[in-house]
Amino acid sequence: MSHEVLFLFGFLLFIVFILALDLGLFSKREHAVSLKQAAIMSFVMVLLALGFYLLLVLRGDYLHGVDNFARLQEVVKKHQHPVTLLPGHFEESLHLYRKNLGIEFLTGYVIEYALSVDNIFVIVLIFSAFAVPEKYYHRVLFWGILGAILMRFIFIFAGAALITRFSWILYVFGAFLLFTGAKMFFSKEEEEKIDPQHHPVVRFTSRFFKVYPHYVGKNFFHKIGRHRYLTPLFLVLLIVEFTDLIFAVDSIPAIFAVTKDPYIVFCSNIFAIMGLRSMFFLLVNIIHKFHYLKTGIAFLLIFIGFKMLAHDYLKFWGFTTEHSLIVILLILTLSVLASLIFPKKVRV
C-alpha cells in the first residue's frame, strides 16, 4: 500500500472521528446551537487545521514517502511544487519542500474558507425560505457535510487526473473563475430570494417521490401505512447539497491555482468544509453586516483566475505562494473593514 493511500486513509479516519465526536456532543438532543458552542466549534476546527499545517511543515515528506533526493525530485516535478531543490543537500531541500507544502495547504484552506462565506449567505436564505426550525439547523448541516466530503473527493481527484493529462485545462479554469468573479462583481445588489415551490430541486424530487407537506420533527422520512414520504427537511438537505455542488465548481479550481497536489487540495478543502458548519452558527445572525464580503470574494475569484492564466509570467517574476496568501488575506481584510467602516444603509 502506497504512502499516499495510507495518508488518505488515516486522514479520512480522523475526519470520521471528528464527525462522530460532533454527533455525540451536539446531537444527543435537537437544540439550537448557541453562540458559545459555535465559537468553541470554530476555534477547535481552526486549531485542528493549524495543527495539520504544522504536521506538513515538520513531517510533510511522509505524505508521498519522500526518503531520498531522487524521490523528492520526482514528487516536486509530478505535482509542480514551486520548490528550488539543492542537489547534494537533501535535508535542506526537504525542509524547503515541507515548508512549501504547509504554505500551499494554508493558502488553499483560506481560499476555501473565504468562499464558504458566500455559501453561508445562500444557506441562510434556504433555511429562511423553508422556515426550518432553528433546532434542526445542525442536523441538516451535519448530513450535508457528509455529502459534501464525498462530492469533493470525487471532484478533486478527477480534476487532478484531468490536469495531469490535459495541462491546458488550467487556462479553462482560470477563464471560468475570471468570468465568475466579474459576474459577481457587476451583479445588481438586490436581495436574493428562494421560492420553495418552484426551486429546481423541489420540482425534480416531487416528480419521482411523494413529499409530505409538513415537518415531522427531525425526520427526513415519514411513513403512513405502506407509503413512505420525504419530509420538507429532506428537501432542504437536498438543496443544501445541490448548493455545495454549485460552489464546488468555483472553489476546487481556485485551490488548484495554488497547488496541483490533489492530497493537499483535498485536505485544505475538507478542513474548510468541516469549519463551515460552526462558522454558519457563528455568523448566521451577523453575516448581513459584512455586505462587502461578496465584493471581496468577487475580487478573490478574479485574482485567482488571473493567477491561473498568467502563471508562467508570475513565476518568472518571482511571484510565490506566500505572495498569493498575502494578497488573499489583504482582499478579505479590506472587505471586512469596508463593511464595518461603511455599514449598509437600512431602507426605511
Coordinates of C-alpha atoms in Angstrom, one line a residue:
M1 CA 0.0 0.0 0.0
S2 CA 1.4 3.4 -1.1
H3 CA 2.2 6.2 1.3
E4 CA -0.5 8.4 -0.3
V5 CA -3.2 5.8 0.2
L6 CA -2.1 5.3 3.9
F7 CA -2.1 9.0 4.4
L8 CA -5.5 9.5 2.8
F9 CA -6.9 6.5 4.8
G10 CA -5.6 8.0 8.1
F11 CA -7.0 11.4 7.2
L12 CA -10.4 10.0 6.4
L13 CA -10.4 8.1 9.7
F14 CA -9.6 11.4 11.5
I15 CA -12.5 13.1 9.8
V16 CA -14.9 10.3 10.7
F17 CA -13.7 10.6 14.4
I18 CA -14.3 14.4 14.4
L19 CA -17.8 13.9 12.9
A20 CA -18.6 11.1 15.4
L21 CA -17.5 13.3 18.2
D22 CA -19.6 16.2 16.8
L23 CA -22.6 13.9 16.5
G24 CA -22.2 12.7 20.1
L25 CA -21.7 16.1 21.6
F26 CA -24.2 18.1 19.8
S27 CA -26.9 15.7 18.5
K28 CA -27.9 13.8 21.6
R29 CA -31.0 16.1 21.6
E30 CA -32.1 18.5 18.9
H31 CA -31.5 22.1 20.0
A32 CA -30.4 25.4 18.6
V33 CA -26.6 25.7 18.7
S34 CA -25.7 28.6 20.9
L35 CA -23.1 31.3 20.1
K36 CA -20.8 29.9 22.7
Q37 CA -21.0 26.4 21.2
A38 CA -20.4 27.8 17.7
A39 CA -17.4 29.8 18.9
I40 CA -15.9 26.7 20.6
M41 CA -16.5 24.5 17.5
S42 CA -15.0 27.2 15.2
F43 CA -11.9 27.6 17.4
V44 CA -11.3 23.8 17.6
M45 CA -11.7 23.4 13.8
V46 CA -9.2 26.3 13.1
L47 CA -6.9 24.9 15.7
L48 CA -7.0 21.4 14.0
A49 CA -6.3 23.0 10.6
L50 CA -3.3 24.9 12.0
G51 CA -2.1 21.6 13.6
F52 CA -2.3 19.9 10.2
Y53 CA -0.3 22.8 8.8
L54 CA 2.4 22.2 11.4
L55 CA 2.3 18.5 10.6
L56 CA 3.1 19.2 7.0
V57 CA 5.9 21.7 7.9
L58 CA 7.5 19.1 10.2
R59 CA 6.7 15.8 8.6
G60 CA 5.2 16.6 5.2
D61 CA 7.6 14.2 3.5
Y62 CA 5.5 11.3 4.9
L63 CA 2.6 12.2 2.5
H64 CA 4.4 11.0 -0.6
G65 CA 7.0 8.8 1.0
V66 CA 10.0 11.1 0.3
D67 CA 13.1 9.4 1.7
N68 CA 15.8 10.3 -0.8
F69 CA 16.7 13.1 -3.2
A70 CA 15.5 11.2 -6.4
R71 CA 12.1 10.6 -4.9
L72 CA 11.9 14.3 -3.8
Q73 CA 12.7 15.4 -7.4
E74 CA 10.0 13.0 -8.7
V75 CA 7.3 14.3 -6.4
V76 CA 8.2 18.0 -6.9
K77 CA 8.0 17.5 -10.7
K78 CA 4.9 15.4 -10.7
H79 CA 2.9 17.9 -8.6
Q80 CA 4.6 21.0 -9.9
H81 CA 5.6 22.3 -6.5
P82 CA 7.4 25.7 -6.8
V83 CA 10.5 24.4 -4.9
T84 CA 14.1 25.0 -5.9
L85 CA 15.9 21.9 -4.9
L86 CA 19.6 21.9 -3.9
P87 CA 21.5 19.0 -5.4
G88 CA 23.7 17.3 -2.9
H89 CA 21.7 18.9 0.0
F90 CA 18.8 16.5 0.7
E91 CA 17.9 17.8 4.2
E92 CA 17.9 21.4 3.1
S93 CA 15.8 20.6 0.0
L94 CA 13.4 18.5 2.2
H95 CA 13.0 21.5 4.5
L96 CA 12.0 23.7 1.6
Y97 CA 9.6 21.1 0.3
R98 CA 7.9 20.7 3.7
K99 CA 7.6 24.5 4.1
N100 CA 6.0 24.8 0.7
L101 CA 3.5 22.0 1.4
G102 CA 2.4 23.9 4.6
I103 CA 2.0 27.2 2.7
E104 CA 0.1 25.5 -0.1
F105 CA -2.3 23.9 2.4
L106 CA -2.7 27.1 4.4
T107 CA -3.4 29.2 1.3
G108 CA -5.9 26.6 -0.1
Y109 CA -7.6 26.5 3.3
V110 CA -8.0 30.3 3.5
I111 CA -9.4 30.4 -0.1
E112 CA -12.0 27.7 0.6
Y113 CA -12.9 29.2 4.0
A114 CA -13.4 32.6 2.4
L115 CA -15.6 31.1 -0.5
S116 CA -17.6 29.3 2.2
V117 CA -18.9 32.6 3.4
D118 CA -20.8 33.1 0.2
N119 CA -22.2 29.6 0.7
I120 CA -23.4 30.7 4.2
F121 CA -25.4 33.6 2.6
V122 CA -27.3 31.1 0.5
I123 CA -27.8 28.5 3.3
V124 CA -29.3 31.3 5.4
L125 CA -31.8 32.1 2.6
I126 CA -32.7 28.4 2.2
F127 CA -33.4 27.9 5.9
S128 CA -35.5 31.1 5.9
A129 CA -37.4 30.3 2.7
F130 CA -38.4 26.8 4.0
A131 CA -39.0 28.1 7.6
V132 CA -36.7 25.4 9.0
P133 CA -36.9 25.4 12.8
E134 CA -33.6 26.6 14.2
K135 CA -33.1 23.5 16.4
Y136 CA -32.8 21.4 13.2
Y137 CA -30.1 23.5 11.5
H138 CA -27.3 21.4 12.9
R139 CA -28.9 18.1 11.7
V140 CA -29.2 19.4 8.2
L141 CA -25.7 20.8 8.1
F142 CA -24.2 17.7 9.6
W143 CA -25.5 15.3 7.0
G144 CA -24.9 18.0 4.4
I145 CA -21.2 17.9 5.3
L146 CA -21.0 14.1 4.7
G147 CA -22.4 14.5 1.2
A148 CA -20.0 17.4 0.5
I149 CA -17.0 15.4 1.6
L150 CA -17.9 12.6 -0.9
M151 CA -18.5 15.1 -3.7
R152 CA -15.3 16.9 -3.1
F153 CA -13.3 13.7 -3.0
I154 CA -14.7 12.8 -6.5
F155 CA -14.3 16.3 -7.9
I156 CA -10.7 16.8 -6.7
F157 CA -9.1 13.6 -7.7
A158 CA -11.0 13.7 -11.1
G159 CA -9.8 17.2 -11.6
A160 CA -6.2 16.3 -10.7
A161 CA -6.3 13.5 -13.3
L162 CA -7.6 15.9 -15.9
I163 CA -4.9 18.5 -15.1
T164 CA -2.2 15.8 -15.3
R165 CA -3.5 14.6 -18.7
F166 CA -4.6 18.0 -20.2
S167 CA -2.5 20.8 -18.7
W168 CA -4.4 23.4 -20.8
I169 CA -7.5 22.8 -18.7
L170 CA -5.9 25.1 -16.1
Y171 CA -6.5 28.0 -18.5
V172 CA -10.1 27.0 -18.8
F173 CA -10.4 27.0 -15.0
G174 CA -8.7 30.4 -14.9
A175 CA -11.1 31.9 -17.5
F176 CA -14.1 30.5 -15.7
L177 CA -13.0 32.0 -12.4
L178 CA -12.4 35.4 -14.1
F179 CA -15.9 35.2 -15.6
T180 CA -17.5 34.1 -12.3
G181 CA -15.7 36.9 -10.3
A182 CA -16.6 39.6 -12.8
K183 CA -20.2 38.4 -12.9
M184 CA -20.4 38.5 -9.1
F185 CA -18.9 42.0 -9.0
F186 CA -21.2 43.5 -11.6
S187 CA -24.4 41.8 -10.5
K188 CA -27.0 44.2 -9.1
E189 CA -27.2 44.4 -5.3
E190 CA -30.7 43.1 -4.9
E191 CA -31.9 40.8 -2.2
E192 CA -31.8 37.2 -3.4
K193 CA -34.9 35.1 -2.9
I194 CA -35.6 31.4 -3.0
D195 CA -39.1 30.2 -4.0
P196 CA -39.7 26.9 -2.1
Q197 CA -42.4 25.8 -4.5
H198 CA -40.5 26.4 -7.8
H199 CA -37.0 25.5 -6.8
P200 CA -35.5 23.1 -9.4
V201 CA -34.5 20.6 -6.7
V202 CA -38.1 20.6 -5.3
R203 CA -39.7 20.2 -8.7
F204 CA -37.4 17.4 -9.8
T205 CA -37.7 15.5 -6.5
S206 CA -41.5 15.9 -6.4
R207 CA -41.8 14.3 -9.9
F208 CA -40.3 11.0 -8.6
F209 CA -41.1 10.9 -4.8
K210 CA -44.0 11.6 -2.5
V211 CA -43.4 14.6 -0.4
Y212 CA -45.2 15.2 2.9
P213 CA -46.4 18.8 3.3
H214 CA -45.3 19.4 6.9
Y215 CA -42.2 18.9 9.0
V216 CA -42.2 15.7 11.1
G217 CA -39.8 16.6 13.9
K218 CA -36.2 15.9 12.9
N219 CA -37.2 13.1 10.5
F220 CA -36.1 13.1 6.9
F221 CA -38.8 10.5 6.0
H222 CA -42.3 9.9 7.2
K223 CA -44.3 6.6 6.8
I224 CA -48.0 6.5 6.6
G225 CA -49.4 3.0 6.1
R226 CA -47.4 1.4 3.3
H227 CA -46.3 4.7 1.8
R228 CA -43.0 6.4 2.7
Y229 CA -42.8 10.2 2.2
L230 CA -39.9 12.6 2.0
T231 CA -40.3 15.4 4.6
P232 CA -39.5 19.1 3.8
L233 CA -36.4 18.7 6.0
F234 CA -35.0 16.2 3.5
L235 CA -35.8 18.6 0.6
V236 CA -33.8 21.3 2.4
L237 CA -30.9 18.8 2.8
L238 CA -31.0 18.1 -0.9
I239 CA -31.0 21.8 -1.8
V240 CA -28.0 22.4 0.6
E241 CA -26.1 19.6 -1.2
F242 CA -27.0 21.0 -4.6
T243 CA -25.8 24.4 -3.4
D244 CA -22.5 22.9 -2.3
L245 CA -22.2 21.2 -5.7
I246 CA -22.5 24.6 -7.4
F247 CA -20.0 26.2 -5.1
A248 CA -17.5 23.4 -5.6
V249 CA -17.3 24.3 -9.2
D250 CA -15.7 27.6 -8.1
S251 CA -13.8 26.6 -5.1
I252 CA -12.0 23.5 -6.3
P253 CA -10.4 25.1 -9.4
A254 CA -9.5 28.0 -7.2
I255 CA -7.3 25.8 -5.0
F256 CA -5.7 24.2 -8.0
A257 CA -4.4 27.6 -8.7
V258 CA -2.3 27.3 -5.5
T259 CA -1.2 23.6 -5.7
K260 CA -1.5 20.7 -8.2
D261 CA -1.1 18.2 -5.4
P262 CA -4.6 16.6 -5.1
Y263 CA -3.9 15.4 -1.5
I264 CA -3.2 19.0 -0.3
V265 CA -6.2 20.3 -2.3
F266 CA -8.5 17.6 -0.6
C267 CA -7.2 18.2 2.9
S268 CA -7.5 22.0 2.7
N269 CA -10.9 21.6 1.2
I270 CA -12.2 19.3 3.8
F271 CA -10.8 21.2 6.8
A272 CA -12.6 24.3 5.5
I273 CA -15.9 22.4 4.9
M274 CA -15.7 21.0 8.4
G275 CA -15.4 24.5 9.7
L276 CA -18.3 25.8 7.6
R277 CA -20.9 24.3 9.9
S278 CA -19.6 26.0 13.0
M279 CA -18.9 29.2 11.1
F280 CA -22.5 29.2 10.0
F281 CA -23.8 29.3 13.6
L282 CA -21.2 31.9 14.4
L283 CA -22.2 34.3 11.6
V284 CA -25.9 33.4 10.9
N285 CA -27.2 36.5 12.8
I286 CA -24.5 39.0 11.8
I287 CA -23.5 38.0 8.3
H288 CA -25.7 40.7 6.8
K289 CA -23.4 43.3 8.4
F290 CA -20.5 42.2 6.1
H291 CA -22.1 43.3 2.9
Y292 CA -18.8 44.0 1.2
L293 CA -17.7 40.3 1.6
K294 CA -19.4 39.4 -1.7
T295 CA -17.4 42.1 -3.4
G296 CA -14.2 40.8 -1.7
I297 CA -15.0 37.3 -2.9
A298 CA -15.5 38.6 -6.4
F299 CA -12.0 40.2 -6.3
L300 CA -10.7 37.0 -4.8
L301 CA -12.0 34.9 -7.7
I302 CA -10.7 37.4 -10.3
F303 CA -7.3 37.4 -8.7
I304 CA -7.1 33.6 -8.7
G305 CA -8.4 33.4 -12.3
F306 CA -5.7 35.9 -13.4
K307 CA -3.1 33.9 -11.5
M308 CA -4.0 30.7 -13.3
L309 CA -3.9 32.4 -16.7
A310 CA -0.7 34.3 -16.1
H311 CA 1.0 31.5 -14.0
D312 CA 4.2 31.3 -16.1
Y313 CA 4.7 35.0 -16.2
L314 CA 4.1 35.4 -12.4
K315 CA 6.6 32.5 -11.8
F316 CA 9.2 34.3 -13.9
W317 CA 8.7 37.5 -11.9
G318 CA 9.2 35.6 -8.6
F319 CA 5.5 35.6 -7.5
T320 CA 5.3 32.8 -4.9
T321 CA 2.6 31.0 -3.0
E322 CA 3.4 33.2 0.0
H323 CA 2.6 36.3 -2.1
S324 CA -0.7 34.7 -3.1
L325 CA -1.6 34.2 0.6
I326 CA -0.7 37.8 1.4
V327 CA -2.9 39.1 -1.5
I328 CA -5.8 36.8 -0.5
L329 CA -5.7 37.9 3.2
L330 CA -5.4 41.5 2.2
I331 CA -8.6 41.3 0.0
L332 CA -10.6 39.6 2.7
T333 CA -9.4 42.0 5.4
L334 CA -10.2 45.1 3.3
S335 CA -13.7 43.7 2.5
V336 CA -14.4 43.1 6.2
L337 CA -13.0 46.5 7.3
A338 CA -15.0 48.3 4.5
S339 CA -18.2 46.6 5.7
L340 CA -17.6 47.8 9.3
I341 CA -16.5 51.3 8.3
F342 CA -19.2 51.9 5.7
P343 CA -22.3 50.0 7.1
K344 CA -25.2 49.3 4.7
K345 CA -27.9 51.9 4.9
V346 CA -31.2 50.5 6.2
R347 CA -34.1 51.3 4.0
V348 CA -37.0 52.8 5.8

